[in-house]
PDB file of C-alpha atoms and ligand atoms in Angstrom:
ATOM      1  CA  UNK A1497      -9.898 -20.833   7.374  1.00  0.00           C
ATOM      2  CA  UNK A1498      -9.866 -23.210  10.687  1.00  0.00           C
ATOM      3  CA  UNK A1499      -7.460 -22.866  12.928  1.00  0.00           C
ATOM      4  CA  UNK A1500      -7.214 -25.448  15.820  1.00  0.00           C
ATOM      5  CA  UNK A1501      -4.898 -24.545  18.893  1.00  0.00           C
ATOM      6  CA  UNK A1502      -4.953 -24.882  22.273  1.00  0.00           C
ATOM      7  CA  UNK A1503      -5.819 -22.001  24.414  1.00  0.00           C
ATOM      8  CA  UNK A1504      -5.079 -21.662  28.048  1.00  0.00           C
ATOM      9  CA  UNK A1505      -5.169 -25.202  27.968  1.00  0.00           C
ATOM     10  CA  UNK A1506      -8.437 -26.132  26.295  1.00  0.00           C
ATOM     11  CA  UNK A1507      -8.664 -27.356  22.395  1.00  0.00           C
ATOM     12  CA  UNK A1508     -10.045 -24.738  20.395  1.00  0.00           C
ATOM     13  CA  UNK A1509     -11.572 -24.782  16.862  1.00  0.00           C
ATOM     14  CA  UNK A1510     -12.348 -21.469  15.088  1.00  0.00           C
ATOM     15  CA  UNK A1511     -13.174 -20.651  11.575  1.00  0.00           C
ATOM     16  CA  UNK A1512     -11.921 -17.339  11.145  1.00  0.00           C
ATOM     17  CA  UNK A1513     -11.088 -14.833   8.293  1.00  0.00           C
ATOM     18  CA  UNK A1514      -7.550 -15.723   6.750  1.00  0.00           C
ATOM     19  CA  UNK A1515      -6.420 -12.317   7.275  1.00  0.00           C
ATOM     20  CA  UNK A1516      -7.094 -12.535  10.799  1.00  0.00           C
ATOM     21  CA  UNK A1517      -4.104 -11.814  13.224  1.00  0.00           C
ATOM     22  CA  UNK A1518      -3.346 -13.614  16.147  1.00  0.00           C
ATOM     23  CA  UNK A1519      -4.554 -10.434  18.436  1.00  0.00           C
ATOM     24  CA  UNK A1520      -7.611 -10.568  16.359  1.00  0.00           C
ATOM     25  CA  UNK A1521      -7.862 -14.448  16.706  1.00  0.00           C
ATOM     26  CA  UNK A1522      -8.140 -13.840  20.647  1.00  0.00           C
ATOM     27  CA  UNK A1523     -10.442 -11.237  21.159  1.00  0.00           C
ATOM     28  CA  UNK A1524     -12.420 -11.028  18.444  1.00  0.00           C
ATOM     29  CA  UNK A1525     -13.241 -14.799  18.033  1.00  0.00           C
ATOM     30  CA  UNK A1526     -12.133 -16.602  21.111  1.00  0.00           C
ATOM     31  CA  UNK A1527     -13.380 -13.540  23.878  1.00  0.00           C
ATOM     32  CA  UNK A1528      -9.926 -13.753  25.164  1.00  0.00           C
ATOM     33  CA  UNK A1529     -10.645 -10.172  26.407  1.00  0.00           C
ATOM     34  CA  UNK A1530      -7.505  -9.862  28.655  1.00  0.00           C
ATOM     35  CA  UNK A1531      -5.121  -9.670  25.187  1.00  0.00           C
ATOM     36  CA  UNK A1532      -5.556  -5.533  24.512  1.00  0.00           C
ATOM     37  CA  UNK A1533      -5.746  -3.933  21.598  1.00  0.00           C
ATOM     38  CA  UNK A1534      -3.128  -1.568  21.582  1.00  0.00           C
ATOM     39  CA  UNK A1535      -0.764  -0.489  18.818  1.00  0.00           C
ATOM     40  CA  UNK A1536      -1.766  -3.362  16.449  1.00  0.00           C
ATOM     41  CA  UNK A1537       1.793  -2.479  14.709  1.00  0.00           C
ATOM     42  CA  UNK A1538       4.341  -4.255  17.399  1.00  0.00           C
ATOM     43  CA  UNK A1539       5.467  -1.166  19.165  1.00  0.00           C
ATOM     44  CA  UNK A1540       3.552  -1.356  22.613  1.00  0.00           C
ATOM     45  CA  UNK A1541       3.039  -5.251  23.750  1.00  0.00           C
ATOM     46  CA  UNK A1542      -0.281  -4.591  25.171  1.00  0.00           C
ATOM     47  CA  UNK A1543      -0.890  -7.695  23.559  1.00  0.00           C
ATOM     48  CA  UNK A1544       1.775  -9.960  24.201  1.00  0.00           C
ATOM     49  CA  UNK A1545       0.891 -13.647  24.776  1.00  0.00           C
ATOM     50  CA  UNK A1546       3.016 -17.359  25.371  1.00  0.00           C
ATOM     51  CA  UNK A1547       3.419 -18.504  22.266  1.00  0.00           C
ATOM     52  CA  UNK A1548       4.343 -22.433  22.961  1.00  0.00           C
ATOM     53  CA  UNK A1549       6.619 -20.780  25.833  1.00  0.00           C
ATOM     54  CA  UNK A1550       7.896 -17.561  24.160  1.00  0.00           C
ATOM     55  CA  UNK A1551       6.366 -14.432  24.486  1.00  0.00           C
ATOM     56  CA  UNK A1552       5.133 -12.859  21.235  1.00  0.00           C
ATOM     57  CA  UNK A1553       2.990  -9.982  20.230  1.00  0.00           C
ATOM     58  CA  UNK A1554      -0.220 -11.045  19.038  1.00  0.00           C
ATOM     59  CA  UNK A1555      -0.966  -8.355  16.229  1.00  0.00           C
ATOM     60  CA  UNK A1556       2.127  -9.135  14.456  1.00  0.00           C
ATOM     61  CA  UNK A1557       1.807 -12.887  14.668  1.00  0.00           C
ATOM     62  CA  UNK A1558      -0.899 -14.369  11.976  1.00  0.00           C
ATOM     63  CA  UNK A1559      -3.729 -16.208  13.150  1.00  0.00           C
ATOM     64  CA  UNK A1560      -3.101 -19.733  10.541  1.00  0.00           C
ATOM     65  CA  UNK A1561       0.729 -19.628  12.274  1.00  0.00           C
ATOM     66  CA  UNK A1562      -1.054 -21.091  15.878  1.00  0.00           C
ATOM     67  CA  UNK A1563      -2.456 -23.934  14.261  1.00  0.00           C
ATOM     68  CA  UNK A1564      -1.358 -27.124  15.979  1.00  0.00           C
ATOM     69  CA  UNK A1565       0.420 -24.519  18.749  1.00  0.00           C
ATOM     70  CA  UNK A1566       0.024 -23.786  22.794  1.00  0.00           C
ATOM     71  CA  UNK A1567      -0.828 -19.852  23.283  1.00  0.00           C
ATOM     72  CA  UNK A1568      -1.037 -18.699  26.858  1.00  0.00           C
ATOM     73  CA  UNK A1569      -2.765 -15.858  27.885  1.00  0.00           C
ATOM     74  CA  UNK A1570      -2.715 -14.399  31.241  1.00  0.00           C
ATOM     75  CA  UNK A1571      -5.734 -15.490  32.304  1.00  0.00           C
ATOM     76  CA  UNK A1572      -4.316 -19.116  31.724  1.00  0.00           C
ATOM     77  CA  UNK A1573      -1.414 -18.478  34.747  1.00  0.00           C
ATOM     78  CA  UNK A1574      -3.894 -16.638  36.924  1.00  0.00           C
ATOM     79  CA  UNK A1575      -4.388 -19.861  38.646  1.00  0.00           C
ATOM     80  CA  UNK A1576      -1.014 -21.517  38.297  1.00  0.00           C
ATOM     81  CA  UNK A1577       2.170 -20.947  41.209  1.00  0.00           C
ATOM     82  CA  UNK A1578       3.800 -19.095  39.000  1.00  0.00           C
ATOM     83  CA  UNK A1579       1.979 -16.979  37.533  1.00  0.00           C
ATOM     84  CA  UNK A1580       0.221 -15.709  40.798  1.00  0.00           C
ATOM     85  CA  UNK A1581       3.288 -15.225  42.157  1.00  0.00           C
ATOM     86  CA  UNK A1582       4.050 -12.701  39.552  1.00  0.00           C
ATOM     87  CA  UNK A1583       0.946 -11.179  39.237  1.00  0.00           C
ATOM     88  CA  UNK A1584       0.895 -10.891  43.680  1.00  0.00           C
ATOM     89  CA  UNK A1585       4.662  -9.464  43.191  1.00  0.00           C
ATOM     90  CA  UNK A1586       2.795  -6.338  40.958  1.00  0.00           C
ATOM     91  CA  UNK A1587       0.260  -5.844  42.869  1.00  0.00           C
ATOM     92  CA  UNK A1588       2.492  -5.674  45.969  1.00  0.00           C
ATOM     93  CA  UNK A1589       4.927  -3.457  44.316  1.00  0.00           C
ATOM     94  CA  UNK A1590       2.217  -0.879  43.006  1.00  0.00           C
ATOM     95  CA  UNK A1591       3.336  -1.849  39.790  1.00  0.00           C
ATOM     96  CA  UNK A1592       0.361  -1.044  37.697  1.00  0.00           C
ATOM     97  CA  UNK A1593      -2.452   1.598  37.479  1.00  0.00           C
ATOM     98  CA  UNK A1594      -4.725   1.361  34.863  1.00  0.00           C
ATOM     99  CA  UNK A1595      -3.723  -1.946  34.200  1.00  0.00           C
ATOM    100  CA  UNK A1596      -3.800  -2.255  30.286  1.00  0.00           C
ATOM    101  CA  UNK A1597      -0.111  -2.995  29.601  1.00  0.00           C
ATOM    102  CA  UNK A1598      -0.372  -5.558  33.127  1.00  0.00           C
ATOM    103  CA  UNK A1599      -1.379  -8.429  31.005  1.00  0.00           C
ATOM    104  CA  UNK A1600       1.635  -8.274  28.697  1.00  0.00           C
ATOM    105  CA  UNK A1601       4.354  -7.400  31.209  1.00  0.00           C
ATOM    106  CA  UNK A1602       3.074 -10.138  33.232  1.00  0.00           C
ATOM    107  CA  UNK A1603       3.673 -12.610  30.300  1.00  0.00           C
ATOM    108  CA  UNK A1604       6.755 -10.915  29.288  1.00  0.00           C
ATOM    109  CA  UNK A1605       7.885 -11.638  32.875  1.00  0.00           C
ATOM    110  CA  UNK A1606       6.866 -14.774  33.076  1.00  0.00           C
ATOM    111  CA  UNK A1607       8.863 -15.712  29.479  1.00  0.00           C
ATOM    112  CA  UNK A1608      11.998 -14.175  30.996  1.00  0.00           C
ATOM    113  CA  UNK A1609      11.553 -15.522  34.637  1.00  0.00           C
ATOM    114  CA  UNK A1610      11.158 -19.421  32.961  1.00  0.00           C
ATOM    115  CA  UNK A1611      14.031 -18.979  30.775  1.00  0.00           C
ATOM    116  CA  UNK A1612      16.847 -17.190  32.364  1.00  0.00           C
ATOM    117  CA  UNK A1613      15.851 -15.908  35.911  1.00  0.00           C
ATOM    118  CA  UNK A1614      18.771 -13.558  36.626  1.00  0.00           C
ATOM    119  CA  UNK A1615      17.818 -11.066  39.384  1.00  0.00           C
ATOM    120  CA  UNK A1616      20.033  -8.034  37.001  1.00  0.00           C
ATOM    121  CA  UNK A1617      18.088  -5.102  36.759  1.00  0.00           C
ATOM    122  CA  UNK A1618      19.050  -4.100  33.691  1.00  0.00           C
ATOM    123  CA  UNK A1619      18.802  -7.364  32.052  1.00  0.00           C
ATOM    124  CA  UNK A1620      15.348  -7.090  33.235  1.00  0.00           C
ATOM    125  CA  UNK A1621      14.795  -3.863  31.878  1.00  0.00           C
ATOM    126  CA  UNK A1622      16.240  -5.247  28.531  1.00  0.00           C
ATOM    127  CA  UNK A1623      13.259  -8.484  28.396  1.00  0.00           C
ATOM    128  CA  UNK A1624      10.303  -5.725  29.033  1.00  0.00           C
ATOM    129  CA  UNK A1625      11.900  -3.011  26.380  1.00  0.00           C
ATOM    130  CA  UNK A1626       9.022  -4.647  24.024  1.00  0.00           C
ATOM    131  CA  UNK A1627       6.112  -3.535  26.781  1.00  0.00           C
ATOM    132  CA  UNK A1628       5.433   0.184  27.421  1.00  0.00           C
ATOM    133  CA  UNK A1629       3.557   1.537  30.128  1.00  0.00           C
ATOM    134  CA  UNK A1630       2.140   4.867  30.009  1.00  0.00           C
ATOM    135  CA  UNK A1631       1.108   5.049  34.096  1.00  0.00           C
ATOM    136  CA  UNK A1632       3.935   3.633  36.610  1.00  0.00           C
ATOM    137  CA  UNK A1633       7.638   4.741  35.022  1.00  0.00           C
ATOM    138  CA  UNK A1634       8.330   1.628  34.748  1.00  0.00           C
ATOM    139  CA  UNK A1635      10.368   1.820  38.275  1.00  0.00           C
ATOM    140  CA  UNK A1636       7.871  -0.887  40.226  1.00  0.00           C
ATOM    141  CA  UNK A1637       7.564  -2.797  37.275  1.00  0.00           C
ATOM    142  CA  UNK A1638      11.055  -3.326  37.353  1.00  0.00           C
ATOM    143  CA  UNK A1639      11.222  -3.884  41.348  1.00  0.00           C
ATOM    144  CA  UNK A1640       8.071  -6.569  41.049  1.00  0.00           C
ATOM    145  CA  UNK A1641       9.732  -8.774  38.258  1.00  0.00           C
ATOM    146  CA  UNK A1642      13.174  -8.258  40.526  1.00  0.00           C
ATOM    147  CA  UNK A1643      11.738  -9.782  43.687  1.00  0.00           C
ATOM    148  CA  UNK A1644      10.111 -12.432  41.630  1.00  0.00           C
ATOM    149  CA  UNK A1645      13.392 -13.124  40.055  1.00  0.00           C
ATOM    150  CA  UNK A1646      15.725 -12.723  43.052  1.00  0.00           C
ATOM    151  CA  UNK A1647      13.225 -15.442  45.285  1.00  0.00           C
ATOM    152  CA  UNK A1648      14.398 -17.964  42.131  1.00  0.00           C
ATOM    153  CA  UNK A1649      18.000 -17.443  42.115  1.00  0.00           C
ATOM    154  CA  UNK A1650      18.029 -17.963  46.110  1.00  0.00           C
ATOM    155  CA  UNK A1651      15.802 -20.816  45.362  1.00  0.00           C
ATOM    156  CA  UNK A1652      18.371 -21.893  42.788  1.00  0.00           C
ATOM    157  CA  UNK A1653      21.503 -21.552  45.327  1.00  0.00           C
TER     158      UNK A1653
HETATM  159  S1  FES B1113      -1.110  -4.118  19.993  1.00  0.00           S
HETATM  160 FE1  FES B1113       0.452  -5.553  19.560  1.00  0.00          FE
HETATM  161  S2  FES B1113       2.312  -4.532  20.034  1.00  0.00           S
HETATM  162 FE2  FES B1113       0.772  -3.004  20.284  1.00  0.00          FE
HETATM  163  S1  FES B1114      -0.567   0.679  34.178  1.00  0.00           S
HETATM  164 FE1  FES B1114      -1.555   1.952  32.712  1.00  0.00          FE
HETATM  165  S2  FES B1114      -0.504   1.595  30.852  1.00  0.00           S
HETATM  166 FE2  FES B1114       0.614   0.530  32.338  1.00  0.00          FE
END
């Protein structure tokens, strides 16, 4: 099977199985090493990625469905305003360790933050219930993607 998508921005062609996953798709065929492998069943979003703008879990997405699509990994915002700013808020709140969920609360954020940035901490909590974290508590998590979002509501005002 060929799929044809752009990734991070670039047009890419691969021939892959057509039993393939999108998680699969990424790391297996495209070296898109910053997707992890984690639950492969939809219960940890280690590998959560932008899926034309929404955030998605990879293993539970199939591979021929991102045909003609945009997927956005992290390392495709490392560079962009945005997405530094995020990633910075993090690493100045402590809010990772190990770093393997990072990636996917990161995009999670970034998902939430671009479509509704409300500074409430529990609505926050709410858009990351789909990422788990087995290092921080979840408590500078939280406080990262809440200074993120309260800079664009006073932005906003
Ligand atoms: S690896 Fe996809 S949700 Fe866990
Ligand atoms: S920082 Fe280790 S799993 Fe989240």
């Amino acid at each position: 099977m060929r799929v044809t998508f752009d990734l991070d921005g670039e047009e890419r062609t691969v021939e892959t199985p057509p039993d393939r996953s999108l998680r699969e798709l990424l790391r297996e065929d495209c070296d898109a090493l910053s997707v992890k492998a984690g639950c492969d069943g939809g219960r940890c979003g280690a590998c959560t990625v932008l899926l034309g703008g929404d955030a998605v879990k990879a293993c539970l997405v199939m591979a021929a469905k991102v045909d003609g699509r945009s997927v956005t990994t992290v390392e495709g915002v490392a560079d962009g305003s945005f997405g530094r700013e995020v990633q910075d808020a993090f690493e100045a709140h402590s809010a990772l360790q190990c770093g393997y969920c990072t990636p996917g609360f990161v995009l999670s954020a970034l998902a939430y933050l671009d479509d509704d940035p409300d500074a409430d901490r529990e609505a926050i909590r709410s858009a990351l219930a789909g990422n788990v974290c087995r290092c921080t508590g979840y408590e500078k998590i939280l406080d990262a993607v809440e200074a993120v979002a309260e800079r664009r509501v006073g932005e906003a005002e």
